[in-house]
Short mmCIF file of C-alpha atoms in Angstrom, two decimals:
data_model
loop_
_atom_site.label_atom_id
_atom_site.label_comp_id
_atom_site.label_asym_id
_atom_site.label_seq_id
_atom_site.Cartn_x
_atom_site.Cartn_y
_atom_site.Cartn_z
CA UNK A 1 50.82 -16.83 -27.37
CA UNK A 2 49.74 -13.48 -28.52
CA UNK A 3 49.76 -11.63 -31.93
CA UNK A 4 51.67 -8.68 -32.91
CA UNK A 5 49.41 -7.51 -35.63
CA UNK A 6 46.23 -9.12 -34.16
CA UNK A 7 44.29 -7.02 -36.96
CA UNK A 8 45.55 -9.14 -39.60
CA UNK A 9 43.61 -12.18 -37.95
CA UNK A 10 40.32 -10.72 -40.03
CA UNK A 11 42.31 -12.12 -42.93
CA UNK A 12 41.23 -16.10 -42.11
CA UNK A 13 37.54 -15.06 -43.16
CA UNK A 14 38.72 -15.64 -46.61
CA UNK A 15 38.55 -18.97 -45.93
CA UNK A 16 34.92 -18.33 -46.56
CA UNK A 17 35.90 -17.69 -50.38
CA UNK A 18 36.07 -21.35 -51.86
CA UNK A 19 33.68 -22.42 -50.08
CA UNK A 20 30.98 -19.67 -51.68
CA UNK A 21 32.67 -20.53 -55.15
CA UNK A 22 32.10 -24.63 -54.36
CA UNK A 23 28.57 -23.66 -53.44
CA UNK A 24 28.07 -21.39 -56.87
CA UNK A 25 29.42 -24.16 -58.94
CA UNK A 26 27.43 -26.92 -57.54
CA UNK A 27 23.84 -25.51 -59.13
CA UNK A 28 22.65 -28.92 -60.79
CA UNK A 29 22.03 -28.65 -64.91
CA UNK A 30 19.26 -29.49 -66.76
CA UNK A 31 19.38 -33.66 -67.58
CA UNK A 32 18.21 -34.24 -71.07
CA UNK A 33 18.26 -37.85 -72.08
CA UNK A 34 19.25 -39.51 -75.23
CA UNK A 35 21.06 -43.31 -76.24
CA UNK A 36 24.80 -42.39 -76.52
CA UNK A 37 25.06 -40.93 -73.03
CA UNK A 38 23.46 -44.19 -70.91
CA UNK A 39 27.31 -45.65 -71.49
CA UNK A 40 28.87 -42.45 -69.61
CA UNK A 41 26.64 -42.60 -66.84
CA UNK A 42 27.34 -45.74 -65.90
CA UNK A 43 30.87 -44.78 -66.01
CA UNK A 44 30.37 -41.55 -63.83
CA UNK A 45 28.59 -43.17 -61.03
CA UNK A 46 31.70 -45.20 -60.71
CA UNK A 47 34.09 -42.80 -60.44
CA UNK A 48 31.37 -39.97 -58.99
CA UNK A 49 32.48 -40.55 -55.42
CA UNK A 50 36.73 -40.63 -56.39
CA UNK A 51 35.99 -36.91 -57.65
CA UNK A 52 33.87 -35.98 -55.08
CA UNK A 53 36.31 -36.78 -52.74
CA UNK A 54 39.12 -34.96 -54.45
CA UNK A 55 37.12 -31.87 -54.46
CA UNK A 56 36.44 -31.84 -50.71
CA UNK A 57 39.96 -32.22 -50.08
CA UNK A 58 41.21 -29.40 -52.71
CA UNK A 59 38.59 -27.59 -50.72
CA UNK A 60 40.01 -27.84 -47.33
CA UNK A 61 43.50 -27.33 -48.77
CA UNK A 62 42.67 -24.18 -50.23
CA UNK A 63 41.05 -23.61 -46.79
CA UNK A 64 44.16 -24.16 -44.96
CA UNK A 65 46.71 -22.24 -47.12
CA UNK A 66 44.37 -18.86 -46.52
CA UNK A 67 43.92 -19.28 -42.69
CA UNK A 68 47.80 -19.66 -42.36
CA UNK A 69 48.62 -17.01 -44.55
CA UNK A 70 46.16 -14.80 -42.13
CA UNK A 71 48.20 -16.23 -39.56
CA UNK A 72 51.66 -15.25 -40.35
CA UNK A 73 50.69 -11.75 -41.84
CA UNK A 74 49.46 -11.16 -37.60
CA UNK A 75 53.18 -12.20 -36.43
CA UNK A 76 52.33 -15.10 -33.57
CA UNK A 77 54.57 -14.36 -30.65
CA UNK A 78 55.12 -16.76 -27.74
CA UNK A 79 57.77 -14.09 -26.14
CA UNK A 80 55.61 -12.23 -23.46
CA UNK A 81 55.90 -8.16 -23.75
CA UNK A 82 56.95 -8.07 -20.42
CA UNK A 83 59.35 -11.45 -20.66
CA UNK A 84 60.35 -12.34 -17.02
CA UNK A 85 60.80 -10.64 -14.07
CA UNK A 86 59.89 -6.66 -13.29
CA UNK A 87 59.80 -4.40 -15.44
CA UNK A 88 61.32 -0.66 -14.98
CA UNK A 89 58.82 1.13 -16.96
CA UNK A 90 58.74 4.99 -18.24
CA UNK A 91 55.29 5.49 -19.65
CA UNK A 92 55.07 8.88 -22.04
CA UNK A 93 51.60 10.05 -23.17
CA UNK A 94 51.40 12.95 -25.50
CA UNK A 95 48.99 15.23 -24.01
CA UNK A 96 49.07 18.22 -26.70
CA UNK A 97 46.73 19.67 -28.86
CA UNK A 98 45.73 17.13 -31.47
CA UNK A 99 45.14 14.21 -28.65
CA UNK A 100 41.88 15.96 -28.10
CA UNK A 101 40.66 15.07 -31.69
CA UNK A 102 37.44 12.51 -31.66
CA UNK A 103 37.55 9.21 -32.22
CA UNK A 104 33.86 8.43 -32.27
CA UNK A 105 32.59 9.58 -28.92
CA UNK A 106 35.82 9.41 -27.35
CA UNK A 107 39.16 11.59 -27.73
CA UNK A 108 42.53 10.44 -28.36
CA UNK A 109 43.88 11.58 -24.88
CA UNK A 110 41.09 9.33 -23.37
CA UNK A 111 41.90 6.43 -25.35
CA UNK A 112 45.75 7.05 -24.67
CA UNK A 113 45.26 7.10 -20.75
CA UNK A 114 42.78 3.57 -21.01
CA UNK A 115 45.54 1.79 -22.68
CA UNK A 116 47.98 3.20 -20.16
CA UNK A 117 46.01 2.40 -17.21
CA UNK A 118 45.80 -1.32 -18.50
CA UNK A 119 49.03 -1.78 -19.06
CA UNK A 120 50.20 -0.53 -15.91
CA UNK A 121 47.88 -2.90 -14.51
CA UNK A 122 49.46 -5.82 -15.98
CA UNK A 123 52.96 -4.91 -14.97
CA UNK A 124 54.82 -7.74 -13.53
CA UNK A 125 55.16 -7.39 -9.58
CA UNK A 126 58.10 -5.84 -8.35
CA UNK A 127 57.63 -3.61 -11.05
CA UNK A 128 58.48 0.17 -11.50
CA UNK A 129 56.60 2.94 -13.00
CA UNK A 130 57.13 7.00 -14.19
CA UNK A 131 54.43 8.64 -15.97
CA UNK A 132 55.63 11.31 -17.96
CA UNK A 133 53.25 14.01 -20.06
CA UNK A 134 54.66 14.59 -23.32
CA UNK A 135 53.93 18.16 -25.49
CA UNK A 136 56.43 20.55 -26.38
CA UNK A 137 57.72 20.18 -22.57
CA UNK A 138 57.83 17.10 -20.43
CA UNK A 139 56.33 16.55 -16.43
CA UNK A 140 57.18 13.70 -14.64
CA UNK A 141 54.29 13.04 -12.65
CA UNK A 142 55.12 9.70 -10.33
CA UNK A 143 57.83 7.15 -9.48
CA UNK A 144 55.58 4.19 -8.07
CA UNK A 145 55.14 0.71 -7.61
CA UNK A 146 52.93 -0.83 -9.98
CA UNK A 147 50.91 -2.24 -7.51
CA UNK A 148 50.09 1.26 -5.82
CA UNK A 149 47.20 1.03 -8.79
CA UNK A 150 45.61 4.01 -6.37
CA UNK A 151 48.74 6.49 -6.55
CA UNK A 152 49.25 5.69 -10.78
CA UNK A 153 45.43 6.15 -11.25
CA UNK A 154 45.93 9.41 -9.33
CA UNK A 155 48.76 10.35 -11.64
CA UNK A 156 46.94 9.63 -14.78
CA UNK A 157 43.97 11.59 -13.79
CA UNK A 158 46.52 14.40 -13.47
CA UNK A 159 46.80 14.35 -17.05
CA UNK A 160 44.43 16.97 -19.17
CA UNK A 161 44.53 18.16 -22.50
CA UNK A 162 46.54 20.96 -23.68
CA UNK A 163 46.25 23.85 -26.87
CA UNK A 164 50.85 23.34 -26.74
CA UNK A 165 52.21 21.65 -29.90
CA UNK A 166 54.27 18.83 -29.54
CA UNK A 167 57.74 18.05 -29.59
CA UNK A 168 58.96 14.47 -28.70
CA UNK A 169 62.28 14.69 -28.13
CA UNK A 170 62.94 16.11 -24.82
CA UNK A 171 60.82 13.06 -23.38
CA UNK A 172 62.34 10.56 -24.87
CA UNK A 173 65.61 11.95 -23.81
CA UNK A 174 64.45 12.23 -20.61
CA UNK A 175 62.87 8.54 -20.55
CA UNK A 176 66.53 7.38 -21.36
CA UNK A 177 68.41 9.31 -18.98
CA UNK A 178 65.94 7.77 -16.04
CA UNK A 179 66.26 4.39 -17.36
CA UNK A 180 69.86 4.47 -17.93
CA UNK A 181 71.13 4.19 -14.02
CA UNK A 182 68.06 1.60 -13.78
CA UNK A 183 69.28 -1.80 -11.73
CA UNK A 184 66.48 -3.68 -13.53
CA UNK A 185 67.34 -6.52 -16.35
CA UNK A 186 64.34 -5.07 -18.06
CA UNK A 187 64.14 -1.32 -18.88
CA UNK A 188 60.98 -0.51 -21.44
CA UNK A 189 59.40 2.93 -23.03
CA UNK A 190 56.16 3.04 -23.62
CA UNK A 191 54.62 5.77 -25.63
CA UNK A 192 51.45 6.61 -26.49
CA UNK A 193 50.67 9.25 -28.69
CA UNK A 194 48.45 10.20 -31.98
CA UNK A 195 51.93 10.16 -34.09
CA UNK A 196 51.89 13.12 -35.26
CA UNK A 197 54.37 14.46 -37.68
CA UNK A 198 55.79 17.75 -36.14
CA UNK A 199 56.54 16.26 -33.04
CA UNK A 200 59.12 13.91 -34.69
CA UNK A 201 60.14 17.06 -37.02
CA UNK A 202 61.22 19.72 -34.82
CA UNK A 203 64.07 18.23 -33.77
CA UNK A 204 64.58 14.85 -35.78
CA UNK A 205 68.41 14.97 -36.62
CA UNK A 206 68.59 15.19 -32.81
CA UNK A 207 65.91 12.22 -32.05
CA UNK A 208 67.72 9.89 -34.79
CA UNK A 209 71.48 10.51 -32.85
CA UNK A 210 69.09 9.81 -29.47
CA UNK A 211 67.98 6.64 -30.39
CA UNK A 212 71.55 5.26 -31.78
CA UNK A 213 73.45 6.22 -29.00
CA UNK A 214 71.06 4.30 -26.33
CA UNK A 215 71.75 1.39 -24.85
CA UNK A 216 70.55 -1.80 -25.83
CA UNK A 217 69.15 -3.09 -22.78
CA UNK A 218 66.43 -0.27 -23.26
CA UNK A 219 63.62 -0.79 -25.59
CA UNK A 220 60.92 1.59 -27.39
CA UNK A 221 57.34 0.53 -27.74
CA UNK A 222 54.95 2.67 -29.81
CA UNK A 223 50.91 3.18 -29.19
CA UNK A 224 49.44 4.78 -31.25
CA UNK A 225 45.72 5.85 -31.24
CA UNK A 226 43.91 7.74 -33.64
CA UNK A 227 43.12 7.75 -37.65
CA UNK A 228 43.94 10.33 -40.09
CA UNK A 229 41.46 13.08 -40.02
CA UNK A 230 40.39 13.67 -43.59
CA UNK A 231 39.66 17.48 -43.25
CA UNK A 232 41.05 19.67 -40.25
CA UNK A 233 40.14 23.40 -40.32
CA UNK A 234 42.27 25.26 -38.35
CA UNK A 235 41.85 29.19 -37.10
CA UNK A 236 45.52 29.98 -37.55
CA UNK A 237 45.05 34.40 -36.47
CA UNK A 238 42.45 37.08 -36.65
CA UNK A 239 43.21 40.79 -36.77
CA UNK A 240 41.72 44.21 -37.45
CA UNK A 241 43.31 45.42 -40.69
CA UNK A 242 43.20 48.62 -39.39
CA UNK A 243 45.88 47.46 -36.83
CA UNK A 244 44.05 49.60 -34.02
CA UNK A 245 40.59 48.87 -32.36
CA UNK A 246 37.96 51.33 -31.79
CA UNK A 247 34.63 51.16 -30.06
CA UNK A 248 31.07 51.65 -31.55
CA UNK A 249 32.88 51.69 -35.27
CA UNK A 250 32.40 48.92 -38.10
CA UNK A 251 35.88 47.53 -38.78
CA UNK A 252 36.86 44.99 -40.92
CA UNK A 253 39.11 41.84 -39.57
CA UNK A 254 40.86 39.70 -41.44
CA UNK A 255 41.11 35.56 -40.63
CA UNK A 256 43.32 33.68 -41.78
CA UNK A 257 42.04 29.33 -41.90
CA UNK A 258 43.89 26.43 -43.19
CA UNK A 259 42.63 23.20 -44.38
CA UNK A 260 45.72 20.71 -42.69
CA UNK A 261 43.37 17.74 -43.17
CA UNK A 262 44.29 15.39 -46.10
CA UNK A 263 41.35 15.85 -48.21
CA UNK A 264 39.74 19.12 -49.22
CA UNK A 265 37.09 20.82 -47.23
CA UNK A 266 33.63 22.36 -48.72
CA UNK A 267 31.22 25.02 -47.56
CA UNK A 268 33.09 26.25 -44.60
CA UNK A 269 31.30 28.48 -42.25
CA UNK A 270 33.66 31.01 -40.64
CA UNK A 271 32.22 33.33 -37.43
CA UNK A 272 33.48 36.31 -36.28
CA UNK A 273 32.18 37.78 -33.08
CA UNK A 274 32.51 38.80 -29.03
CA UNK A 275 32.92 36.12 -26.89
CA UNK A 276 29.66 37.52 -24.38
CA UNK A 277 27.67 37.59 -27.38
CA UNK A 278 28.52 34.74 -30.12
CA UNK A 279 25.10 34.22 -30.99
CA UNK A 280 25.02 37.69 -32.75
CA UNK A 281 28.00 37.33 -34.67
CA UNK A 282 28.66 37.60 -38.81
CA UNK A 283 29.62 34.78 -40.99
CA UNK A 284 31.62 34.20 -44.18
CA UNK A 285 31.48 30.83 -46.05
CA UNK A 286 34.82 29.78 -48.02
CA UNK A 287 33.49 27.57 -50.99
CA UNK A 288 36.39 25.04 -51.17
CA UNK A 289 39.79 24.83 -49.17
CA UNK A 290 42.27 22.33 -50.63
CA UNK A 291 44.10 20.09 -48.34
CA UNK A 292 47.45 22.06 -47.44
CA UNK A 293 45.79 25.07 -48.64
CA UNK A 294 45.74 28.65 -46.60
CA UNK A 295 43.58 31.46 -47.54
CA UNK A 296 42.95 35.15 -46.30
CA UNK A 297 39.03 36.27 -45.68
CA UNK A 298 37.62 39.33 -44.59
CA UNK A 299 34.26 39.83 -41.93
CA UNK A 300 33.05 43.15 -41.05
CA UNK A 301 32.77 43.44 -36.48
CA UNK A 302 31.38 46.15 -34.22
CA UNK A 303 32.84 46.11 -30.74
CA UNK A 304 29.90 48.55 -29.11
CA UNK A 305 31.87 49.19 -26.09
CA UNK A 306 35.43 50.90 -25.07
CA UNK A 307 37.73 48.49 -22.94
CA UNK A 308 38.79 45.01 -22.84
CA UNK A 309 36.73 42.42 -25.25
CA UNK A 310 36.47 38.81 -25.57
CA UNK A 311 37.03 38.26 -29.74
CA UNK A 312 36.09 34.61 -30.49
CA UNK A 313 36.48 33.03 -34.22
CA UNK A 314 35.18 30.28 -35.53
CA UNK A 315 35.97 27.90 -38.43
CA UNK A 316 34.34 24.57 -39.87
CA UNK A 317 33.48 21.77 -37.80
CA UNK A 318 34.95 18.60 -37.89
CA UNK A 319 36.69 15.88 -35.01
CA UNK A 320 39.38 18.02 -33.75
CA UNK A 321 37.57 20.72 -32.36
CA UNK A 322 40.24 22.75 -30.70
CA UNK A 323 41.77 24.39 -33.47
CA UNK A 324 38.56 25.27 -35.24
CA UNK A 325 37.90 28.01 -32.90
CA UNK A 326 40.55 30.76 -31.55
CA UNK A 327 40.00 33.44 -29.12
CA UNK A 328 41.87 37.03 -27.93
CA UNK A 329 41.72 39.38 -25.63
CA UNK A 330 41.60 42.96 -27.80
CA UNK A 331 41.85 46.69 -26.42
CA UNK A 332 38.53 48.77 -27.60
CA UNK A 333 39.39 52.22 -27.78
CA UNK A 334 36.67 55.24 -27.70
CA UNK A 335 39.34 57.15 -29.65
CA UNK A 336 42.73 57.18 -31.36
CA UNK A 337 45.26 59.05 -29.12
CA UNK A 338 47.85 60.55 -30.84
CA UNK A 339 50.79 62.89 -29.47
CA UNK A 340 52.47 64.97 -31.71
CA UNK A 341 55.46 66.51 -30.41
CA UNK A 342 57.47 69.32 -32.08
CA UNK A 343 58.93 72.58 -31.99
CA UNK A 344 59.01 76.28 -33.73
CA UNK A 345 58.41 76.46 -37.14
CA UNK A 346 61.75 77.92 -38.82
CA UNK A 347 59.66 78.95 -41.76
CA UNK A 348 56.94 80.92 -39.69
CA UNK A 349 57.98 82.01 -36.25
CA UNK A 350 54.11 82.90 -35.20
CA UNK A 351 53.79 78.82 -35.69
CA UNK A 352 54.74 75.81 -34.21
CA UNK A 353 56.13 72.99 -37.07
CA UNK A 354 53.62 70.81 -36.05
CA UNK A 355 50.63 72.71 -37.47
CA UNK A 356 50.08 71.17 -40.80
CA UNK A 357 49.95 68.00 -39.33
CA UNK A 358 48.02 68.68 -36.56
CA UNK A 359 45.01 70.04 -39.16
CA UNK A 360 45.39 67.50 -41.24
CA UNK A 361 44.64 64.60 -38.59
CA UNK A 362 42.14 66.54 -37.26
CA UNK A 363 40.50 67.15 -41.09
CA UNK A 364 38.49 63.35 -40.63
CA UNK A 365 35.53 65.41 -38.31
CA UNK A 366 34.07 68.96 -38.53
CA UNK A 367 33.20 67.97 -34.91
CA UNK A 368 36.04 67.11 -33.54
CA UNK A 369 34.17 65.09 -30.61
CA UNK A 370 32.45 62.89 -32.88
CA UNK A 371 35.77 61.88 -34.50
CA UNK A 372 37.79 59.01 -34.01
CA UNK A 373 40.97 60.45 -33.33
CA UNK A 374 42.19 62.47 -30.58
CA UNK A 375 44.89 64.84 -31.36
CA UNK A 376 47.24 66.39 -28.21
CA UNK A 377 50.33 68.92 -29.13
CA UNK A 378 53.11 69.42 -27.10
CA UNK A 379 56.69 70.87 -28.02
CA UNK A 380 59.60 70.39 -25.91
CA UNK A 381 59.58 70.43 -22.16
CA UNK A 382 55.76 70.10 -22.48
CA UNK A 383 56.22 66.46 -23.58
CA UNK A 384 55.98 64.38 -19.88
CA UNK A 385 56.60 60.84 -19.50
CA UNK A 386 52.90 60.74 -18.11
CA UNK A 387 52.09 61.80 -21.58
CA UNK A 388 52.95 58.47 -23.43
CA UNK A 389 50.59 55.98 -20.78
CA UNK A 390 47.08 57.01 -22.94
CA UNK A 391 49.01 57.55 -26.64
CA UNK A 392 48.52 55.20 -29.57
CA UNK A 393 50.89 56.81 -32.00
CA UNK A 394 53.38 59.36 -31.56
CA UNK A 395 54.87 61.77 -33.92
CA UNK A 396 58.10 63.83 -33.53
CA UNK A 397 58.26 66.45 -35.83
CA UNK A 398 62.25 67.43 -35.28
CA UNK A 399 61.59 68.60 -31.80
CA UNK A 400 64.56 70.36 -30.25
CA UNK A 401 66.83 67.80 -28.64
CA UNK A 402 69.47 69.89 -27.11
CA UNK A 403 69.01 72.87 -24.76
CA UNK A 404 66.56 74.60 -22.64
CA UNK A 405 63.30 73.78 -24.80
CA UNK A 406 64.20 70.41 -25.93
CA UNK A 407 62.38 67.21 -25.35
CA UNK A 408 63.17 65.94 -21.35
CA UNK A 409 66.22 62.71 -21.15
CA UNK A 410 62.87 61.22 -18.97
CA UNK A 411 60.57 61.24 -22.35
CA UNK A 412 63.25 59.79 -24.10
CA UNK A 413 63.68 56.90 -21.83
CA UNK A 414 60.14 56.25 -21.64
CA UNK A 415 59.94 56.34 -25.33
CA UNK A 416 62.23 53.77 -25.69
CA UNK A 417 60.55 51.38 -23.36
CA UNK A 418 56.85 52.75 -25.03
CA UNK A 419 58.06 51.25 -28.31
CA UNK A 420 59.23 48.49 -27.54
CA UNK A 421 56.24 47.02 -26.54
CA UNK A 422 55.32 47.91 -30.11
CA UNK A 423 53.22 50.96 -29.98
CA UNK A 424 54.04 53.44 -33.25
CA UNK A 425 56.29 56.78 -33.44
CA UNK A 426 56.69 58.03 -36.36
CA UNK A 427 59.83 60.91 -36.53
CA UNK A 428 60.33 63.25 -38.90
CA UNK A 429 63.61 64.52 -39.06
CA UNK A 430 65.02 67.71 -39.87
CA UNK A 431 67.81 70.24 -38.79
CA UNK A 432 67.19 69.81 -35.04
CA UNK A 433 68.30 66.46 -35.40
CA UNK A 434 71.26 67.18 -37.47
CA UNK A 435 72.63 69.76 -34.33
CA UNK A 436 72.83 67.01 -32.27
CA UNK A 437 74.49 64.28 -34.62
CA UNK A 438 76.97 63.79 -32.28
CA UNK A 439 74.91 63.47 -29.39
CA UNK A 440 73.66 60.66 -27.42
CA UNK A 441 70.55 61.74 -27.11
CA UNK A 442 69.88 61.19 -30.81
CA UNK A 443 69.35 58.33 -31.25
CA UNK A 444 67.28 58.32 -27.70
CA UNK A 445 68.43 54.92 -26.44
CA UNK A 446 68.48 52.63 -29.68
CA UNK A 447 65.68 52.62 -31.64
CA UNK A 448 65.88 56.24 -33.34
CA UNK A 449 67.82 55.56 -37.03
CA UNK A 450 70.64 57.83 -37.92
CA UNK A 451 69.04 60.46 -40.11
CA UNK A 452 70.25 63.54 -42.21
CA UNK A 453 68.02 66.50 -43.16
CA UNK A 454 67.11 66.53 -47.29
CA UNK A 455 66.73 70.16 -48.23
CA UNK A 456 64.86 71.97 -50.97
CA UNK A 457 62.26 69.32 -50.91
CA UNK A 458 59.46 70.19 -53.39
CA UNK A 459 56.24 70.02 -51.58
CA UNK A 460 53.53 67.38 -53.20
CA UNK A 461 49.69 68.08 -53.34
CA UNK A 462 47.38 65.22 -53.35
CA UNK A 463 44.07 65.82 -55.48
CA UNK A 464 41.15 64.93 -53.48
CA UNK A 465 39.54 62.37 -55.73
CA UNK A 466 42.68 60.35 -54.92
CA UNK A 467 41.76 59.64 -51.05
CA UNK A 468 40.31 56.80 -49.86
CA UNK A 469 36.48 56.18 -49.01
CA UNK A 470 35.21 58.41 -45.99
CA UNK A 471 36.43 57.11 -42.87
CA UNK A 472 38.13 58.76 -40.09
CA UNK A 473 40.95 56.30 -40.39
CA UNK A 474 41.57 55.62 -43.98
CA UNK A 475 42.43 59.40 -44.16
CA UNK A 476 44.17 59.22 -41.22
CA UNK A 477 46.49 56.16 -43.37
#
C-alpha cells in the first residue's frame, strides 16, 4: 500500500493534542478539609475508578478519530503506479530556464533528473522508456529498455539547463503521438517540471483539445519540484539611450528589471559594467519593486576601447540566479560615421545642398578630430556601395536620381539591404525626387516612402539657449 498525498501523514501528530490537554487538566488542587465533604469522598473513591476509566477511553477515541482523519486526507492506495505488467513509458523533463532556480543547495533540474532516474529504475521488466527534454522545443533523447540503466543514465546526463522559456505543448503532443501506436496494455507520461505558468499559457486552448482527444488507455502523471519563489528579479534589456556606442565617452544606459516574484523586493542592487572587468563597474539601488512591478533606471558606463565589448548587467540576488544577470555583445565605435549624400544646391550654384548640414554636424568640435562624429560628403556617382560598410547613419539630401550625376542602381541596392539590418537613413526630399515620381528607382527597392516636395517653406531658427547640454551627440539629436 502506498499513499498518494504521503505529506498529509504529518497530520496523525495531532494525536498528540488530547493527550497534552489530559496532561494540563490533571494538575492536582489544593485539598482543604472540612465535615460536610467526608460524605462525598467516600462516594468518589467508589466511583473514582468508573470515571477514570471513561476518560482513558474518550482519550483513545479522540486519538483514533485524528489518526484516521490524517489517514484519509493522504489517499491510501493499494493499486501499484505501475499496476501489472510493463510499462511503455515517455518520461518529459522540463529543462528551461526556471528549472535552474535553488532549492536549498540543489536546483530544480537536479531534483527533476533524481526522481527520473528512480523511477526509471523501478520500471517493471520488459519495460520501455523515451526521455524527452521539454522547453519551448522538444529532443527525444533514447528509446531503451529499462533495464539498460547504463544507456538511460547516459541519456539523462545529456540533459543541461537552458536560458529558452518553456512551452509544454509540443511535448506532450509528441509523448501522445509515440504512445499512441504503442502494443503495450500500459502506456504512461511522466512529467516532471517546476509547473510553471507560461508553459501551460502559450498555447492552452490547444493543450486542453490535446488532452480530450487522447485515448484513454494513456495516462498523465505530474512531478512537480520546486516552491514558489517569493521575490524573482529579473534583467529583462539594457541599452544605451543614445542608441549608438562610442568608445572612451561616458554614456548613459538604461535597464529595465522586473520583480516576477510574488512578494515585493527591497534594496535592490543593480550593476552595470564590461564583462573583462565587472569588478569596476557602477551601481544603482531601486528602493522597493512590487511584485508584478517593472521599472526603468538609468547608470552612467565608459567603454575605454573601440571594438567588440562584453556588457554584463546585474540585478538582485535571490534562488533563480539566471535571470538576475544578462549579458550582450555591443559595437564600440571611436566615432560616429555619417554619409551625407546630395547634390547641387538650386539656390546657390557655387554650393552643394548638403552644406548646411554638413556644418551643422560638424558644429559639436572646433577640432574636428577630437569630435565624436565623422562627417563624409559625397553627391551622386561619388556615392559607392563600398561607402555604406563603415556608415552609421546616412542622409540623402534629394540627390539626383535620374541621369548622368545621379546616385548609382548599385548604392541603391545596397541601401536597401544596409537598412534592413536596421542601420538609419534619413532622406530629405525635394524636387529631385518629384522628377522621378514615376520611376522605379524612387522608391529604391521598398523602403523609400512616396514623398512630394512642400514649397515656400519658411525657414525656423533655433535660439541657442534652447539646445541641449554640451555633448557631441545631444546636438547632433
Amino acid at each position: 500500500m502506498h499513499f498518494l498525498v504521503p505529506w498529509m501523514l504529518f497530520g496523525a501528530l495531532s494525536a498528540g493534542i488530547p493527550v497534552a490537554l489530559h496532561l494540563l487538566r490533571k494538575s492536582k488542587p489544593t485539598v482543604v478539609r472540612w465535615a460536610p465533604m467526608e460524605f462525598l469522598r467516600k462516594s468518589l473513591k467508589e466511583t473514582s475508578k468508573k470515571i477514570r476509566l471513561r476518560d482513558l477511553i474518550l482519550l483513545l477515541l479522540r486519538m483514533t478519530i485524528l489518526i484516521l482523519a490524517a489517514l484519509a486526507l493522504a489517499r491510501p492506495s493499494t493499486l501499484s503506479l505501475f499496476g501489472s505488467g510493463p510499462v511503455d513509458a515517455v518520461i518529459l523533463i522540463d529543462n528551461s530556464q526556471s528549472m535552474s532556480t535553488l532549492e536549498g543547495q540543489t536546483s530544480r533540474l537536479d531534483m527533476a533528473l533524481t526522481s527520473a532516474k528512480q523511477l526509471l529504475g523501478n520500471l517493471p521488466t520488459g519495460s520501455k522508456a523515451r526521455i524527452i527534454s521539454l522547453t519551448d522545443h522538444t529532443v527525444e533523447l533514447s528509446y531503451n529498455n529499462s533495464n539498460e540503466s547504463d544507456a538511460i543514465a547516459s541519456a539523462l546526463l545529456q540533459i543541461k539547463p537552458t536560458d529558452r522559456s518553456s512551452n509544454f505543448y509540443q511535448g506532450f503532443a509528441n509523448a501522445i503521438d509515440l504512445l499512441k501506436t504503442s502494443s503495450f496494455s500500459q502506456r504512461k507520461i511522466f512529467f516532471f517540471s517546476d509547473m510553471q505558468r507560461p508553459g501551460w499559457q502559450n498555447e492552452s486552448s490547444s493543450f486542453k483539445t490535446l488532452v480530450q482527444n487522447m485515448p484513454s488507455s494513456i495516462s498523465i502523471h505530474m512531478i512537480r519540484h520546486g516552491s514558489d519563489v517569493d521575490s524573482n528579479i529579473q534583467i529583462m534589456d539594457f541599452q544605451p539611450t543614445a542608441g549608438i556606442i562610442l568608445a572612451n565617452q561616458r554614456q548613459t544606459w538604461g535597464l529595465t528589471v522586473r520583480n516576477r516574484g510574488i512578494k515585493p523586493a527591497t534594496g535592490i542592487k543593480t550593476t552595470l559594467g564590461l564583462g573583462s572587468d565587472f569588478d569596476t563597474a557602477e551601481s544603482a539601488v531601486i528602493e522597493k519593486l512590487d511584485a508584478g512591478e517593472e521599472r526603468s533606471i538609468t547608470i552612467d558606463l565608459l567603454i575605454p576601447e573601440d571594438g567588440h565589448q562584453i556588457v554584463k548587467a546585474v540585478a538582485g540576488n535571490d534562488r533563480f540566479s539566471r535571470d538576475n544577470q544578462k549579458e550582450k555583445i555591443v559595437l564600440a565605435r571611436k566615432k560616429l560615421q555619417v554619409l551625407i549624400v546630395g547634390a547641387k544646391s538650386e539656390i546657390d550654384a557655387n554650393r552643394d545642398n548638403t552644406f548646411f548640414l554638413y556644418h551643422a554636424l560638424r558644429s559639436g568640435s572646433s577640432d574636428s578630430s577630437n569630435s565624436g562624429i565623422e562627417v563624409k560628403v559625397a553627391s551622386g556617382r561619388g556615392a559607392t556601395p563600398d561607402t555604406l560598410d563603415e556608415t552609421d547613419i546616412v542622409f540623402m539630401v534629394d540627390p539626383m536620381l535620374a541621369g548622368s550625376d545621379s546616385v548609382s542602381d548599385g548604392f541603391l541596392e545596397k541601401l536597401e539591404t544596409w537598412v534592413s539590418m536596421g542601420n538609419t537613413l534619413v532622406y530629405f526630399a525635394g524636387s529631385n525626387y518629384a522628377a522621378v515620381s514615376d520611376s522605379n528607382i524612387k522608391n529604391a527597392g521598398k523602403f523609400l516612402p512616396p514623398a512630394n516636395p512642400t514649397p515656400n517653406l519658411t525657414p525656423t531658427t533655433i535660439a541657442t539657449e534652447n539646445f541641449p547640454p554640451v555633448g557631441w551627440f545631444n546636438r547632433f539629436r
